């Protein structure tokens, strides 16, 4: 029967949801956001359209991000969002429902696991398997996870950062931090509020992080004009900030991630530590694109650090590779 159904791999992320179809590759890559009409409860927009509305909606429409810190915060909205994305990825109205593999953060509770699986079943999945994000990122990057050697991967997403050491298709050590891309944007918002009494929205903070955010001194300085609302006068106001200030705003988040990597290295068995010192650390996820983050980690650990070829899609590509490998799926499934 699986011949008739396009099996799907889903990276259900706090910031973005990506879906990989066995026949077509990545078919959905959209923000995890839903715009709801409060009067009727109807869905106005999902994904990219909903994110465009963020901070710009009238009173009756609100934009909901149904996932927080890598787990489902709003069950009903997640279900609606998944339904929409699955319909988009699997438009054929066949009798056979898709088999779905979903990646989740490593330190997720049983209740949270059940919530993810239930959402997928309600969105018409025939069979649901849950797998760990860090493992999927390692497979997506192309690390030899089935071999007896240490591989270290750091997956920095929107809501969680997963640090894991993998060997022989299993996770030797893993840690999931609830600090990642979204917290960096929040840190920028708080910094500007404190220092310049300037109020900015989520989208602007995200833009600042992408354009001039960094984890380590840059080769050439960057500046950016930021527009927001003055907290003192209540009027629109524009200021210019440089990369040094934004680096200061992000320093706490970056330090937390670096500390988690150091702790992981301390707790890794010595044989695997030797492998990691040869192979180095691989960074995946959107957070890996923060300027000079690899330099900062290299500086602090003394190990080689490389960024995945496609950090944003590493997890979903890894999950996609598992679709056709039932033997490995059975080994690494967390359900």
CSV table of C-alpha atoms in Angstrom, one decimal:
chain,number,residue,atom,x,y,z
A,1,UNK,CA,0.0,0.0,0.0
A,2,UNK,CA,2.9,2.4,0.6
A,3,UNK,CA,3.3,2.6,-3.2
A,4,UNK,CA,0.1,4.7,-3.3
A,5,UNK,CA,1.0,7.0,-0.4
A,6,UNK,CA,3.8,9.6,-0.4
A,7,UNK,CA,5.5,9.1,2.9
A,8,UNK,CA,6.4,12.4,4.6
A,9,UNK,CA,9.2,13.5,6.9
A,10,UNK,CA,8.4,16.5,9.1
A,11,UNK,CA,10.8,18.9,10.9
A,12,UNK,CA,8.2,20.5,13.2
A,13,UNK,CA,10.2,23.5,14.3
A,14,UNK,CA,9.4,26.4,16.6
A,15,UNK,CA,10.3,28.9,13.9
A,16,UNK,CA,9.8,26.9,10.7
A,17,UNK,CA,8.1,23.7,9.6
A,18,UNK,CA,9.7,21.7,6.8
A,19,UNK,CA,8.2,18.7,5.0
A,20,UNK,CA,10.1,16.2,2.9
A,21,UNK,CA,8.2,14.0,0.5
A,22,UNK,CA,9.9,10.7,-0.6
A,23,UNK,CA,9.2,11.4,-4.2
A,24,UNK,CA,9.8,15.1,-4.4
A,25,UNK,CA,12.3,16.2,-1.8
A,26,UNK,CA,11.5,19.3,0.4
A,27,UNK,CA,8.0,20.3,-0.5
A,28,UNK,CA,7.1,22.7,2.3
A,29,UNK,CA,9.4,25.2,4.0
A,30,UNK,CA,7.3,27.7,5.8
A,31,UNK,CA,7.2,29.6,9.2
A,32,UNK,CA,5.3,27.8,12.0
A,33,UNK,CA,2.6,30.5,12.3
A,34,UNK,CA,-1.2,30.6,12.0
A,35,UNK,CA,-3.4,33.7,11.7
A,36,UNK,CA,-6.7,33.2,13.5
A,37,UNK,CA,-9.9,35.2,13.4
A,38,UNK,CA,-11.0,35.5,17.1
A,39,UNK,CA,-14.6,36.1,16.3
A,40,UNK,CA,-15.2,32.9,14.3
A,41,UNK,CA,-12.1,30.9,15.2
A,42,UNK,CA,-11.4,30.4,11.5
A,43,UNK,CA,-7.9,30.1,10.1
A,44,UNK,CA,-7.1,33.2,8.0
A,45,UNK,CA,-3.6,32.3,6.9
A,46,UNK,CA,-0.9,29.7,7.6
A,47,UNK,CA,2.9,29.8,7.2
A,48,UNK,CA,4.5,32.6,5.2
A,49,UNK,CA,1.3,34.6,4.8
A,50,UNK,CA,0.6,34.4,8.6
A,51,UNK,CA,4.2,35.5,9.4
A,52,UNK,CA,3.8,38.5,7.1
A,53,UNK,CA,0.9,39.6,9.3
A,54,UNK,CA,2.9,39.4,12.5
A,55,UNK,CA,2.5,42.7,14.5
A,56,UNK,CA,0.3,44.2,11.7
A,57,UNK,CA,-3.1,42.7,12.4
A,58,UNK,CA,-6.4,44.4,13.4
A,59,UNK,CA,-7.8,43.6,16.9
A,60,UNK,CA,-9.9,40.6,15.8
A,61,UNK,CA,-7.1,38.7,14.1
A,62,UNK,CA,-4.1,37.3,16.0
A,63,UNK,CA,-1.1,35.5,14.7
A,64,UNK,CA,-0.3,32.4,16.8
A,65,UNK,CA,3.0,30.5,16.9
A,66,UNK,CA,1.7,27.2,18.2
A,67,UNK,CA,5.1,25.8,19.1
A,68,UNK,CA,7.2,27.2,21.9
A,69,UNK,CA,10.7,26.0,22.8
A,70,UNK,CA,10.4,23.1,20.4
A,71,UNK,CA,7.2,21.7,21.9
A,72,UNK,CA,3.5,22.2,21.2
A,73,UNK,CA,2.1,25.1,23.2
A,74,UNK,CA,-1.3,25.2,21.4
A,75,UNK,CA,-2.6,21.8,20.5
A,76,UNK,CA,-5.6,22.8,18.3
A,77,UNK,CA,-3.7,25.4,16.3
A,78,UNK,CA,-0.8,22.9,15.7
A,79,UNK,CA,-3.3,20.4,14.4
A,80,UNK,CA,-4.8,23.0,12.0
A,81,UNK,CA,-1.3,24.0,10.9
A,82,UNK,CA,-0.1,20.4,10.3
A,83,UNK,CA,-3.3,19.6,8.4
A,84,UNK,CA,-2.7,22.5,6.1
A,85,UNK,CA,1.0,21.6,5.5
A,86,UNK,CA,0.2,17.9,5.0
A,87,UNK,CA,-2.5,18.8,2.5
A,88,UNK,CA,0.0,21.0,0.7
A,89,UNK,CA,2.7,18.3,0.6
A,90,UNK,CA,0.3,15.4,-0.1
A,91,UNK,CA,-2.5,16.8,-2.3
A,92,UNK,CA,-3.6,13.5,-3.8
A,93,UNK,CA,-6.9,12.5,-2.2
A,94,UNK,CA,-6.1,8.8,-2.1
A,95,UNK,CA,-7.5,6.3,0.3
A,96,UNK,CA,-4.1,5.7,1.7
A,97,UNK,CA,-2.9,8.1,4.3
A,98,UNK,CA,0.8,9.0,4.5
A,99,UNK,CA,3.3,7.5,7.0
A,100,UNK,CA,4.9,10.3,8.8
A,101,UNK,CA,8.2,10.7,10.7
A,102,UNK,CA,8.5,13.8,12.9
A,103,UNK,CA,11.7,15.0,14.5
A,104,UNK,CA,11.5,16.3,18.1
A,105,UNK,CA,14.0,17.8,20.6
A,106,UNK,CA,15.9,15.3,22.7
A,107,UNK,CA,14.7,16.2,26.2
A,108,UNK,CA,11.0,16.2,25.3
A,109,UNK,CA,8.6,14.6,27.9
A,110,UNK,CA,6.3,11.7,27.3
A,111,UNK,CA,3.3,14.1,27.4
A,112,UNK,CA,4.9,16.3,24.8
A,113,UNK,CA,5.7,13.3,22.6
A,114,UNK,CA,2.1,12.2,22.8
A,115,UNK,CA,0.9,15.7,21.9
A,116,UNK,CA,3.1,15.7,18.7
A,117,UNK,CA,2.0,12.2,17.7
A,118,UNK,CA,-1.7,12.9,18.3
A,119,UNK,CA,-1.5,16.1,16.2
A,120,UNK,CA,-0.1,14.1,13.3
A,121,UNK,CA,-2.7,11.3,13.6
A,122,UNK,CA,-5.5,13.9,13.7
A,123,UNK,CA,-4.0,15.4,10.5
A,124,UNK,CA,-4.7,12.0,8.8
A,125,UNK,CA,-1.4,10.2,9.2
A,126,UNK,CA,-1.5,6.4,8.9
A,127,UNK,CA,1.5,5.8,11.1
A,128,UNK,CA,3.7,8.2,13.1
A,129,UNK,CA,7.3,7.8,14.2
A,130,UNK,CA,9.2,10.3,16.4
A,131,UNK,CA,13.0,10.7,16.0
A,132,UNK,CA,15.5,13.0,17.7
A,133,UNK,CA,16.4,16.2,16.0
A,134,UNK,CA,20.2,16.0,16.8
A,135,UNK,CA,20.3,12.5,15.2
A,136,UNK,CA,18.5,13.7,12.1
A,137,UNK,CA,20.8,16.7,11.8
A,138,UNK,CA,23.8,14.3,11.9
A,139,UNK,CA,22.3,12.1,9.2
A,140,UNK,CA,21.3,15.1,7.1
A,141,UNK,CA,24.8,16.5,7.3
A,142,UNK,CA,26.1,13.1,6.1
A,143,UNK,CA,28.0,12.0,9.3
A,144,UNK,CA,28.8,8.3,9.5
A,145,UNK,CA,26.3,7.7,12.4
A,146,UNK,CA,26.2,3.9,12.0
A,147,UNK,CA,29.9,3.4,12.5
A,148,UNK,CA,31.7,3.0,15.8
A,149,UNK,CA,33.2,6.5,16.0
A,150,UNK,CA,32.3,9.7,17.8
A,151,UNK,CA,30.3,12.4,15.9
A,152,UNK,CA,29.3,15.6,17.6
A,153,UNK,CA,26.5,17.7,16.2
A,154,UNK,CA,25.0,21.0,17.5
A,155,UNK,CA,21.6,21.8,16.1
A,156,UNK,CA,20.6,25.4,16.9
A,157,UNK,CA,17.0,25.9,15.9
A,158,UNK,CA,14.4,28.5,16.7
A,159,UNK,CA,13.3,27.2,20.1
A,160,UNK,CA,15.9,24.7,21.2
A,161,UNK,CA,19.6,23.9,20.8
A,162,UNK,CA,20.4,20.2,20.7
A,163,UNK,CA,23.9,19.1,21.5
A,164,UNK,CA,24.6,15.4,20.9
A,165,UNK,CA,27.4,12.9,20.6
A,166,UNK,CA,26.5,10.0,18.4
A,167,UNK,CA,28.1,6.6,17.8
A,168,UNK,CA,26.8,3.3,16.4
A,169,UNK,CA,23.3,4.6,15.5
A,170,UNK,CA,22.8,5.7,19.1
A,171,UNK,CA,23.0,8.9,21.1
A,172,UNK,CA,25.8,8.6,23.7
A,173,UNK,CA,25.2,12.0,25.2
A,174,UNK,CA,22.5,14.6,24.5
A,175,UNK,CA,21.4,17.8,25.9
A,176,UNK,CA,18.5,20.0,24.8
A,177,UNK,CA,18.7,23.7,25.7
A,178,UNK,CA,15.6,25.9,25.6
A,179,UNK,CA,17.8,28.7,24.3
A,180,UNK,CA,18.1,29.3,20.5
A,181,UNK,CA,17.3,31.7,17.7
A,182,UNK,CA,14.1,33.1,19.1
A,183,UNK,CA,15.8,33.9,22.4
A,184,UNK,CA,18.5,35.7,20.6
A,185,UNK,CA,15.9,37.9,18.9
A,186,UNK,CA,14.3,38.5,22.3
A,187,UNK,CA,17.7,39.5,23.7
A,188,UNK,CA,18.1,42.1,21.0
A,189,UNK,CA,14.6,43.5,21.7
A,190,UNK,CA,15.4,43.8,25.4
A,191,UNK,CA,18.8,45.4,24.8
A,192,UNK,CA,17.4,48.1,22.6
A,193,UNK,CA,14.6,48.8,25.1
A,194,UNK,CA,17.1,49.1,27.9
A,195,UNK,CA,19.8,51.1,26.2
A,196,UNK,CA,17.8,53.3,23.7
A,197,UNK,CA,14.3,53.1,25.1
A,198,UNK,CA,13.3,51.9,21.7
A,199,UNK,CA,10.5,49.4,21.2
A,200,UNK,CA,10.9,47.1,18.2
A,201,UNK,CA,8.9,44.1,17.0
A,202,UNK,CA,9.9,40.4,16.5
A,203,UNK,CA,10.4,40.7,12.8
A,204,UNK,CA,12.8,43.7,13.1
A,205,UNK,CA,14.8,41.9,15.9
A,206,UNK,CA,15.1,38.8,13.6
A,207,UNK,CA,16.3,41.1,10.8
A,208,UNK,CA,19.0,42.7,13.0
A,209,UNK,CA,20.2,39.3,14.1
A,210,UNK,CA,20.6,38.1,10.5
A,211,UNK,CA,22.2,41.3,9.2
A,212,UNK,CA,24.6,42.4,11.9
A,213,UNK,CA,24.4,39.7,14.7
A,214,UNK,CA,27.7,37.9,15.5
A,215,UNK,CA,29.3,35.7,18.1
A,216,UNK,CA,32.9,36.8,17.7
A,217,UNK,CA,34.7,39.9,16.5
A,218,UNK,CA,34.0,40.6,12.8
A,219,UNK,CA,36.7,41.4,10.2
A,220,UNK,CA,35.0,44.5,9.2
A,221,UNK,CA,32.4,46.5,11.3
A,222,UNK,CA,28.8,46.5,10.4
A,223,UNK,CA,26.1,49.2,11.1
A,224,UNK,CA,22.4,49.2,10.6
A,225,UNK,CA,19.6,51.7,10.9
A,226,UNK,CA,16.7,50.5,13.1
A,227,UNK,CA,13.3,52.0,13.2
A,228,UNK,CA,10.9,51.5,16.1
A,229,UNK,CA,8.8,53.4,18.7
A,230,UNK,CA,10.4,55.6,21.3
A,231,UNK,CA,9.2,54.5,24.8
A,232,UNK,CA,9.8,58.1,26.1
A,233,UNK,CA,8.0,60.2,23.5
A,234,UNK,CA,5.8,57.5,22.1
A,235,UNK,CA,6.8,58.6,18.6
A,236,UNK,CA,8.4,56.6,15.7
A,237,UNK,CA,12.2,56.9,16.0
A,238,UNK,CA,15.3,55.7,14.1
A,239,UNK,CA,18.7,54.9,15.6
A,240,UNK,CA,21.9,53.4,14.2
A,241,UNK,CA,23.6,50.5,16.0
A,242,UNK,CA,26.8,48.6,15.2
A,243,UNK,CA,27.8,44.9,15.4
A,244,UNK,CA,29.6,45.4,18.8
A,245,UNK,CA,26.3,46.4,20.5
A,246,UNK,CA,24.4,43.5,19.0
A,247,UNK,CA,27.2,41.1,20.0
A,248,UNK,CA,26.9,42.4,23.5
A,249,UNK,CA,23.1,41.8,23.4
A,250,UNK,CA,23.6,38.2,22.2
A,251,UNK,CA,26.6,37.4,24.5
A,252,UNK,CA,24.5,35.6,27.1
A,253,UNK,CA,22.7,33.3,24.7
A,254,UNK,CA,25.9,32.5,22.9
A,255,UNK,CA,27.8,31.8,26.1
A,256,UNK,CA,25.0,29.4,27.2
A,257,UNK,CA,25.3,27.4,24.0
A,258,UNK,CA,29.2,27.3,24.2
A,259,UNK,CA,29.0,26.2,27.8
A,260,UNK,CA,26.6,23.3,26.9
A,261,UNK,CA,29.1,22.2,24.2
A,262,UNK,CA,31.9,22.2,26.7
A,263,UNK,CA,29.9,20.2,29.2
A,264,UNK,CA,29.1,17.7,26.4
A,265,UNK,CA,32.8,17.3,25.7
A,266,UNK,CA,33.6,16.8,29.3
A,267,UNK,CA,31.0,14.0,29.6
A,268,UNK,CA,32.0,12.2,26.5
A,269,UNK,CA,33.9,8.8,26.9
A,270,UNK,CA,37.6,9.3,26.1
A,271,UNK,CA,37.6,7.0,23.0
A,272,UNK,CA,34.9,9.1,21.5
A,273,UNK,CA,36.6,12.3,22.5
A,274,UNK,CA,39.6,11.2,20.5
A,275,UNK,CA,37.3,10.8,17.4
A,276,UNK,CA,35.7,14.2,17.9
A,277,UNK,CA,39.1,15.9,18.2
A,278,UNK,CA,39.8,14.5,14.7
A,279,UNK,CA,36.4,15.0,13.1
A,280,UNK,CA,35.5,18.2,14.9
A,281,UNK,CA,32.0,19.6,15.7
A,282,UNK,CA,29.3,20.1,13.1
A,283,UNK,CA,26.8,23.0,13.4
A,284,UNK,CA,23.3,22.7,11.9
A,285,UNK,CA,20.1,24.6,12.2
A,286,UNK,CA,19.4,28.3,11.4
A,287,UNK,CA,21.4,29.5,14.4
A,288,UNK,CA,24.5,28.0,12.8
A,289,UNK,CA,24.3,31.0,10.4
A,290,UNK,CA,25.1,33.5,13.1
A,291,UNK,CA,28.2,35.2,12.0
A,292,UNK,CA,31.5,33.8,13.4
A,293,UNK,CA,29.7,31.4,15.8
A,294,UNK,CA,32.0,28.6,14.5
A,295,UNK,CA,35.1,30.9,15.2
A,296,UNK,CA,33.8,31.4,18.8
A,297,UNK,CA,33.3,27.7,19.4
A,298,UNK,CA,36.7,26.9,17.9
A,299,UNK,CA,38.3,29.5,20.1
A,300,UNK,CA,36.7,28.1,23.3
A,301,UNK,CA,37.1,24.4,22.6
A,302,UNK,CA,40.2,24.2,20.5
A,303,UNK,CA,38.4,21.8,18.1
A,304,UNK,CA,37.8,22.1,14.4
A,305,UNK,CA,34.2,23.4,13.8
A,306,UNK,CA,32.3,23.3,10.5
A,307,UNK,CA,28.9,24.5,9.4
A,308,UNK,CA,26.6,22.1,7.5
A,309,UNK,CA,26.2,22.7,3.7
A,310,UNK,CA,22.5,23.5,4.2
A,311,UNK,CA,22.1,24.1,7.9
A,312,UNK,CA,18.4,25.2,7.7
A,313,UNK,CA,17.3,21.9,6.1
A,314,UNK,CA,19.8,19.5,7.8
A,315,UNK,CA,17.1,18.0,10.1
A,316,UNK,CA,14.4,17.5,7.5
A,317,UNK,CA,16.9,16.1,4.9
A,318,UNK,CA,18.1,13.6,7.6
A,319,UNK,CA,14.5,12.7,8.4
A,320,UNK,CA,13.9,12.2,4.7
A,321,UNK,CA,16.8,9.8,4.4
A,322,UNK,CA,15.2,7.7,7.1
A,323,UNK,CA,12.0,7.3,5.2
A,324,UNK,CA,13.4,4.5,3.0
A,325,UNK,CA,15.6,2.9,5.7
A,326,UNK,CA,13.1,1.0,8.0
A,327,UNK,CA,15.9,-0.9,9.8
A,328,UNK,CA,17.6,2.3,11.0
A,329,UNK,CA,14.2,3.9,11.8
A,330,UNK,CA,13.4,1.0,14.1
A,331,UNK,CA,16.7,1.5,15.9
A,332,UNK,CA,16.5,5.3,16.4
A,333,UNK,CA,12.7,5.9,16.8
A,334,UNK,CA,11.9,7.3,20.3
A,335,UNK,CA,8.3,6.2,20.3
